[in-house]
PDB file of C-alpha atoms in Angstrom:
ATOM      1  CA  MET A   1    -108.242 102.273  62.056  1.00  0.00           C
ATOM      2  CA  ASN A   2    -110.530 103.868  65.195  1.00  0.00           C
ATOM      3  CA  LYS A   3    -107.979 106.003  65.377  1.00  0.00           C
ATOM      4  CA  PHE A   4    -107.269 106.726  61.933  1.00  0.00           C
ATOM      5  CA  LEU A   5    -110.532 108.038  62.225  1.00  0.00           C
ATOM      6  CA  LYS A   6    -110.450 110.078  64.765  1.00  0.00           C
ATOM      7  CA  TYR A   7    -106.917 111.959  62.844  1.00  0.00           C
ATOM      8  CA  ILE A   8    -109.004 112.397  59.786  1.00  0.00           C
ATOM      9  CA  ALA A   9    -112.118 113.897  61.767  1.00  0.00           C
ATOM     10  CA  LEU A  10    -109.053 116.164  63.485  1.00  0.00           C
ATOM     11  CA  GLY A  11    -107.830 117.416  59.983  1.00  0.00           C
ATOM     12  CA  VAL A  12    -111.858 118.188  59.011  1.00  0.00           C
ATOM     13  CA  ILE A  13    -111.932 119.887  61.241  1.00  0.00           C
ATOM     14  CA  LEU A  14    -109.124 121.669  60.781  1.00  0.00           C
ATOM     15  CA  ILE A  15    -109.807 122.488  57.175  1.00  0.00           C
ATOM     16  CA  ALA A  16    -112.669 124.020  58.736  1.00  0.00           C
ATOM     17  CA  CYS A  17    -111.156 126.553  61.269  1.00  0.00           C
ATOM     18  CA  VAL A  18    -108.967 126.959  59.032  1.00  0.00           C
ATOM     19  CA  PHE A  19    -111.745 127.931  56.451  1.00  0.00           C
ATOM     20  CA  TYR A  20    -113.279 129.931  58.546  1.00  0.00           C
ATOM     21  CA  LEU A  21    -110.442 132.466  59.607  1.00  0.00           C
ATOM     22  CA  TYR A  22    -109.896 133.156  56.606  1.00  0.00           C
ATOM     23  CA  VAL A  23    -113.458 133.575  54.998  1.00  0.00           C
ATOM     24  CA  LYS A  24    -112.863 136.282  58.353  1.00  0.00           C
ATOM     25  CA  TYR A  25    -110.923 137.869  57.890  1.00  0.00           C
ATOM     26  CA  SER A  26    -109.503 138.003  54.302  1.00  0.00           C
ATOM     27  CA  ALA A  27    -112.885 140.433  53.644  1.00  0.00           C
ATOM     28  CA  ALA A  28    -113.233 144.222  53.053  1.00  0.00           C
ATOM     29  CA  GLU A  29    -113.212 146.220  56.333  1.00  0.00           C
ATOM     30  CA  ASP A  30    -115.290 149.074  57.304  1.00  0.00           C
ATOM     31  CA  GLY A  31    -114.609 152.178  55.265  1.00  0.00           C
ATOM     32  CA  GLU A  32    -112.890 150.834  52.099  1.00  0.00           C
ATOM     33  CA  VAL A  33    -114.608 149.691  49.174  1.00  0.00           C
ATOM     34  CA  ALA A  34    -116.977 147.487  49.483  1.00  0.00           C
ATOM     35  CA  PRO A  35    -116.039 144.528  47.316  1.00  0.00           C
ATOM     36  CA  ASP A  36    -118.101 143.887  43.785  1.00  0.00           C
ATOM     37  CA  PHE A  37    -119.833 142.282  42.374  1.00  0.00           C
ATOM     38  CA  GLU A  38    -121.455 140.580  39.574  1.00  0.00           C
ATOM     39  CA  ALA A  39    -124.962 137.833  39.521  1.00  0.00           C
ATOM     40  CA  THR A  40    -127.585 137.208  37.529  1.00  0.00           C
ATOM     41  CA  LEU A  41    -130.616 138.859  39.367  1.00  0.00           C
ATOM     42  CA  VAL A  42    -133.713 135.494  39.990  1.00  0.00           C
ATOM     43  CA  ASN A  43    -135.674 137.761  36.187  1.00  0.00           C
ATOM     44  CA  GLY A  44    -132.150 137.068  34.743  1.00  0.00           C
ATOM     45  CA  GLU A  45    -131.277 140.728  34.236  1.00  0.00           C
ATOM     46  CA  SER A  46    -127.375 141.256  34.829  1.00  0.00           C
ATOM     47  CA  PHE A  47    -126.788 143.228  38.195  1.00  0.00           C
ATOM     48  CA  LYS A  48    -123.236 145.287  39.838  1.00  0.00           C
ATOM     49  CA  LEU A  49    -123.148 145.960  42.899  1.00  0.00           C
ATOM     50  CA  SER A  50    -120.805 149.116  41.591  1.00  0.00           C
ATOM     51  CA  ASN A  51    -123.673 150.009  38.914  1.00  0.00           C
ATOM     52  CA  LEU A  52    -125.711 151.407  43.056  1.00  0.00           C
ATOM     53  CA  GLN A  53    -124.011 154.738  43.256  1.00  0.00           C
ATOM     54  CA  GLY A  54    -126.103 157.376  43.956  1.00  0.00           C
ATOM     55  CA  LYS A  55    -128.093 155.472  47.129  1.00  0.00           C
ATOM     56  CA  TYR A  56    -127.346 153.957  50.013  1.00  0.00           C
ATOM     57  CA  VAL A  57    -127.414 149.988  49.804  1.00  0.00           C
ATOM     58  CA  LEU A  58    -128.480 147.241  52.241  1.00  0.00           C
ATOM     59  CA  LEU A  59    -126.855 143.984  51.312  1.00  0.00           C
ATOM     60  CA  ASP A  60    -128.613 141.037  52.891  1.00  0.00           C
ATOM     61  CA  PHE A  61    -127.499 137.783  53.391  1.00  0.00           C
ATOM     62  CA  TRP A  62    -130.180 135.224  53.748  1.00  0.00           C
ATOM     63  CA  GLY A  63    -131.590 130.389  53.246  1.00  0.00           C
ATOM     64  CA  SER A  64    -135.620 130.114  53.327  1.00  0.00           C
ATOM     65  CA  TRP A  65    -133.985 127.697  55.200  1.00  0.00           C
ATOM     66  CA  CYS A  66    -133.317 130.224  58.502  1.00  0.00           C
ATOM     67  CA  PRO A  67    -136.143 130.794  60.933  1.00  0.00           C
ATOM     68  CA  PRO A  68    -133.268 133.785  62.595  1.00  0.00           C
ATOM     69  CA  CYS A  69    -134.029 134.479  59.390  1.00  0.00           C
ATOM     70  CA  ARG A  70    -137.250 134.780  58.047  1.00  0.00           C
ATOM     71  CA  LYS A  71    -137.903 136.219  61.888  1.00  0.00           C
ATOM     72  CA  GLU A  72    -136.171 139.426  60.548  1.00  0.00           C
ATOM     73  CA  ASN A  73    -137.488 139.683  56.893  1.00  0.00           C
ATOM     74  CA  PRO A  74    -140.511 141.417  58.127  1.00  0.00           C
ATOM     75  CA  LYS A  75    -138.529 144.283  59.032  1.00  0.00           C
ATOM     76  CA  LEU A  76    -136.369 143.508  55.853  1.00  0.00           C
ATOM     77  CA  VAL A  77    -139.756 145.158  54.183  1.00  0.00           C
ATOM     78  CA  ALA A  78    -140.102 148.150  56.243  1.00  0.00           C
ATOM     79  CA  LEU A  79    -137.186 149.492  55.508  1.00  0.00           C
ATOM     80  CA  HIS A  80    -137.351 149.457  52.721  1.00  0.00           C
ATOM     81  CA  LYS A  81    -141.114 150.380  52.369  1.00  0.00           C
ATOM     82  CA  LYS A  82    -140.026 153.654  54.385  1.00  0.00           C
ATOM     83  CA  TYR A  83    -136.301 154.719  52.652  1.00  0.00           C
ATOM     84  CA  GLY A  84    -137.431 153.394  49.605  1.00  0.00           C
ATOM     85  CA  ASP A  85    -136.446 156.619  47.971  1.00  0.00           C
ATOM     86  CA  ARG A  86    -132.241 156.234  49.751  1.00  0.00           C
ATOM     87  CA  LEU A  87    -131.900 152.757  49.819  1.00  0.00           C
ATOM     88  CA  THR A  88    -131.904 150.569  47.698  1.00  0.00           C
ATOM     89  CA  ILE A  89    -131.729 146.553  48.962  1.00  0.00           C
ATOM     90  CA  VAL A  90    -129.915 144.087  47.639  1.00  0.00           C
ATOM     91  CA  THR A  91    -130.557 140.525  49.038  1.00  0.00           C
ATOM     92  CA  VAL A  92    -128.754 137.008  48.987  1.00  0.00           C
ATOM     93  CA  ALA A  93    -130.563 133.580  49.448  1.00  0.00           C
ATOM     94  CA  LEU A  94    -127.809 130.975  50.044  1.00  0.00           C
ATOM     95  CA  GLU A  95    -130.202 127.798  49.525  1.00  0.00           C
ATOM     96  CA  LYS A  96    -129.185 124.392  48.259  1.00  0.00           C
ATOM     97  CA  ASP A  97    -132.032 124.857  46.740  1.00  0.00           C
ATOM     98  CA  GLU A  98    -134.061 126.815  44.672  1.00  0.00           C
ATOM     99  CA  ARG A  99    -137.104 126.624  44.693  1.00  0.00           C
ATOM    100  CA  HIS A 100    -138.279 126.843  48.193  1.00  0.00           C
ATOM    101  CA  TRP A 101    -136.317 130.489  47.910  1.00  0.00           C
ATOM    102  CA  LYS A 102    -139.342 132.047  46.013  1.00  0.00           C
ATOM    103  CA  LYS A 103    -141.907 130.970  47.852  1.00  0.00           C
ATOM    104  CA  ALA A 104    -140.066 132.147  52.159  1.00  0.00           C
ATOM    105  CA  SER A 105    -139.398 135.021  49.592  1.00  0.00           C
ATOM    106  CA  GLU A 106    -143.322 135.815  47.797  1.00  0.00           C
ATOM    107  CA  LYS A 107    -143.977 135.144  51.700  1.00  0.00           C
ATOM    108  CA  ASP A 108    -142.064 137.201  53.910  1.00  0.00           C
ATOM    109  CA  GLY A 109    -142.903 140.312  50.935  1.00  0.00           C
ATOM    110  CA  PHE A 110    -139.469 140.593  48.853  1.00  0.00           C
ATOM    111  CA  VAL A 111    -141.240 143.597  46.135  1.00  0.00           C
ATOM    112  CA  TRP A 112    -137.735 145.046  45.312  1.00  0.00           C
ATOM    113  CA  LYS A 113    -135.958 144.305  42.105  1.00  0.00           C
ATOM    114  CA  ASN A 114    -132.025 143.629  43.027  1.00  0.00           C
ATOM    115  CA  GLN A 115    -132.844 138.807  44.216  1.00  0.00           C
ATOM    116  CA  ILE A 116    -130.196 136.868  44.432  1.00  0.00           C
ATOM    117  CA  VAL A 117    -129.764 132.983  45.114  1.00  0.00           C
ATOM    118  CA  GLN A 118    -126.258 131.354  45.570  1.00  0.00           C
ATOM    119  CA  GLN A 119    -127.168 127.958  45.158  1.00  0.00           C
ATOM    120  CA  ASN A 120    -125.169 125.921  46.281  1.00  0.00           C
ATOM    121  CA  ARG A 121    -124.336 122.371  48.330  1.00  0.00           C
ATOM    122  CA  PHE A 122    -122.780 123.773  50.577  1.00  0.00           C
ATOM    123  CA  VAL A 123    -124.316 127.278  51.774  1.00  0.00           C
ATOM    124  CA  MET A 124    -121.205 129.479  52.752  1.00  0.00           C
ATOM    125  CA  LEU A 125    -119.104 128.981  50.202  1.00  0.00           C
ATOM    126  CA  SER A 126    -120.749 131.002  47.869  1.00  0.00           C
ATOM    127  CA  SER A 127    -118.496 133.527  46.167  1.00  0.00           C
ATOM    128  CA  ILE A 128    -120.713 136.742  47.407  1.00  0.00           C
ATOM    129  CA  ALA A 129    -120.531 135.765  51.146  1.00  0.00           C
ATOM    130  CA  GLN A 130    -117.465 134.729  50.472  1.00  0.00           C
ATOM    131  CA  LYS A 131    -115.797 138.794  49.872  1.00  0.00           C
ATOM    132  CA  TYR A 132    -117.851 140.241  52.817  1.00  0.00           C
ATOM    133  CA  GLY A 133    -116.957 137.171  55.310  1.00  0.00           C
ATOM    134  CA  VAL A 134    -120.558 135.930  56.052  1.00  0.00           C
ATOM    135  CA  SER A 135    -119.983 133.051  57.720  1.00  0.00           C
ATOM    136  CA  GLU A 136    -123.677 132.382  59.608  1.00  0.00           C
ATOM    137  CA  ILE A 137    -126.675 134.999  58.515  1.00  0.00           C
ATOM    138  CA  PRO A 138    -128.348 136.335  59.067  1.00  0.00           C
ATOM    139  CA  ALA A 139    -126.156 139.249  57.750  1.00  0.00           C
ATOM    140  CA  LYS A 140    -126.767 142.553  56.489  1.00  0.00           C
ATOM    141  CA  PHE A 141    -123.623 145.002  55.193  1.00  0.00           C
ATOM    142  CA  LEU A 142    -124.409 149.247  54.650  1.00  0.00           C
ATOM    143  CA  ILE A 143    -123.447 150.322  51.428  1.00  0.00           C
ATOM    144  CA  SER A 144    -122.542 154.562  51.542  1.00  0.00           C
ATOM    145  CA  PRO A 145    -123.626 155.854  49.238  1.00  0.00           C
ATOM    146  CA  ASP A 146    -119.960 156.371  47.809  1.00  0.00           C
ATOM    147  CA  GLY A 147    -119.124 152.438  47.815  1.00  0.00           C
ATOM    148  CA  LYS A 148    -117.369 152.748  51.404  1.00  0.00           C
ATOM    149  CA  LEU A 149    -118.825 149.712  53.452  1.00  0.00           C
ATOM    150  CA  ILE A 150    -120.080 151.004  56.686  1.00  0.00           C
ATOM    151  CA  GLY A 151    -119.392 147.737  58.246  1.00  0.00           C
ATOM    152  CA  LYS A 152    -121.978 145.131  58.800  1.00  0.00           C
ATOM    153  CA  ARG A 153    -125.599 147.099  60.453  1.00  0.00           C
ATOM    154  CA  SER A 154    -128.494 146.350  62.279  1.00  0.00           C
ATOM    155  CA  PHE A 155    -132.052 147.241  61.948  1.00  0.00           C
ATOM    156  CA  LYS A 156    -131.614 150.106  64.211  1.00  0.00           C
ATOM    157  CA  GLN A 157    -128.768 150.944  63.082  1.00  0.00           C
ATOM    158  CA  VAL A 158    -129.688 151.519  59.293  1.00  0.00           C
ATOM    159  CA  ASP A 159    -132.101 152.453  60.175  1.00  0.00           C
ATOM    160  CA  SER A 160    -131.187 155.273  62.706  1.00  0.00           C
ATOM    161  CA  LEU A 161    -128.260 156.261  60.378  1.00  0.00           C
ATOM    162  CA  LEU A 162    -131.617 156.572  57.260  1.00  0.00           C
ATOM    163  CA  SER A 163    -133.350 158.755  59.345  1.00  0.00           C
ATOM    164  CA  VAL A 164    -130.561 161.318  59.593  1.00  0.00           C
ATOM    165  CA  ALA A 165    -128.770 161.350  56.598  1.00  0.00           C
ATOM    166  CA  ARG A 166    -130.399 163.905  53.897  1.00  0.00           C
TER     167      ARG A 166
END
């Protein structure tokens, strides 16, 4: 029986590794058209990423349960205040329980319209996160006004790029 449990554990680990590699290497790469997706915003409206062309888009994956995400949220709010005329922020909350998202987003000052909650028992199985190769959060992706993926960027990199782009 003990040997059987070791094989099961090894099989689970192997499956997890294969899934991780699949997500990481099947995602879109910098310079390609950003993977499009449709979702429902928290206010009930339909959303399609490709409809946002014309401005930079910062796609932010986070979770109310994630301390590093919550620590970075004030920087996200500051970017929104500084570049709201040229930058559209889209947040995708990866949650096990949707109720926790609302309290966290209100506390952290999320005032933008484009907020999506993807609820799943295994949060990294979000279909949107998989398209972008998200295997850990927080994760931010900058998309150019013409819909091309600039890539995973830090707040400092986004601020630098937007401060010179006009």
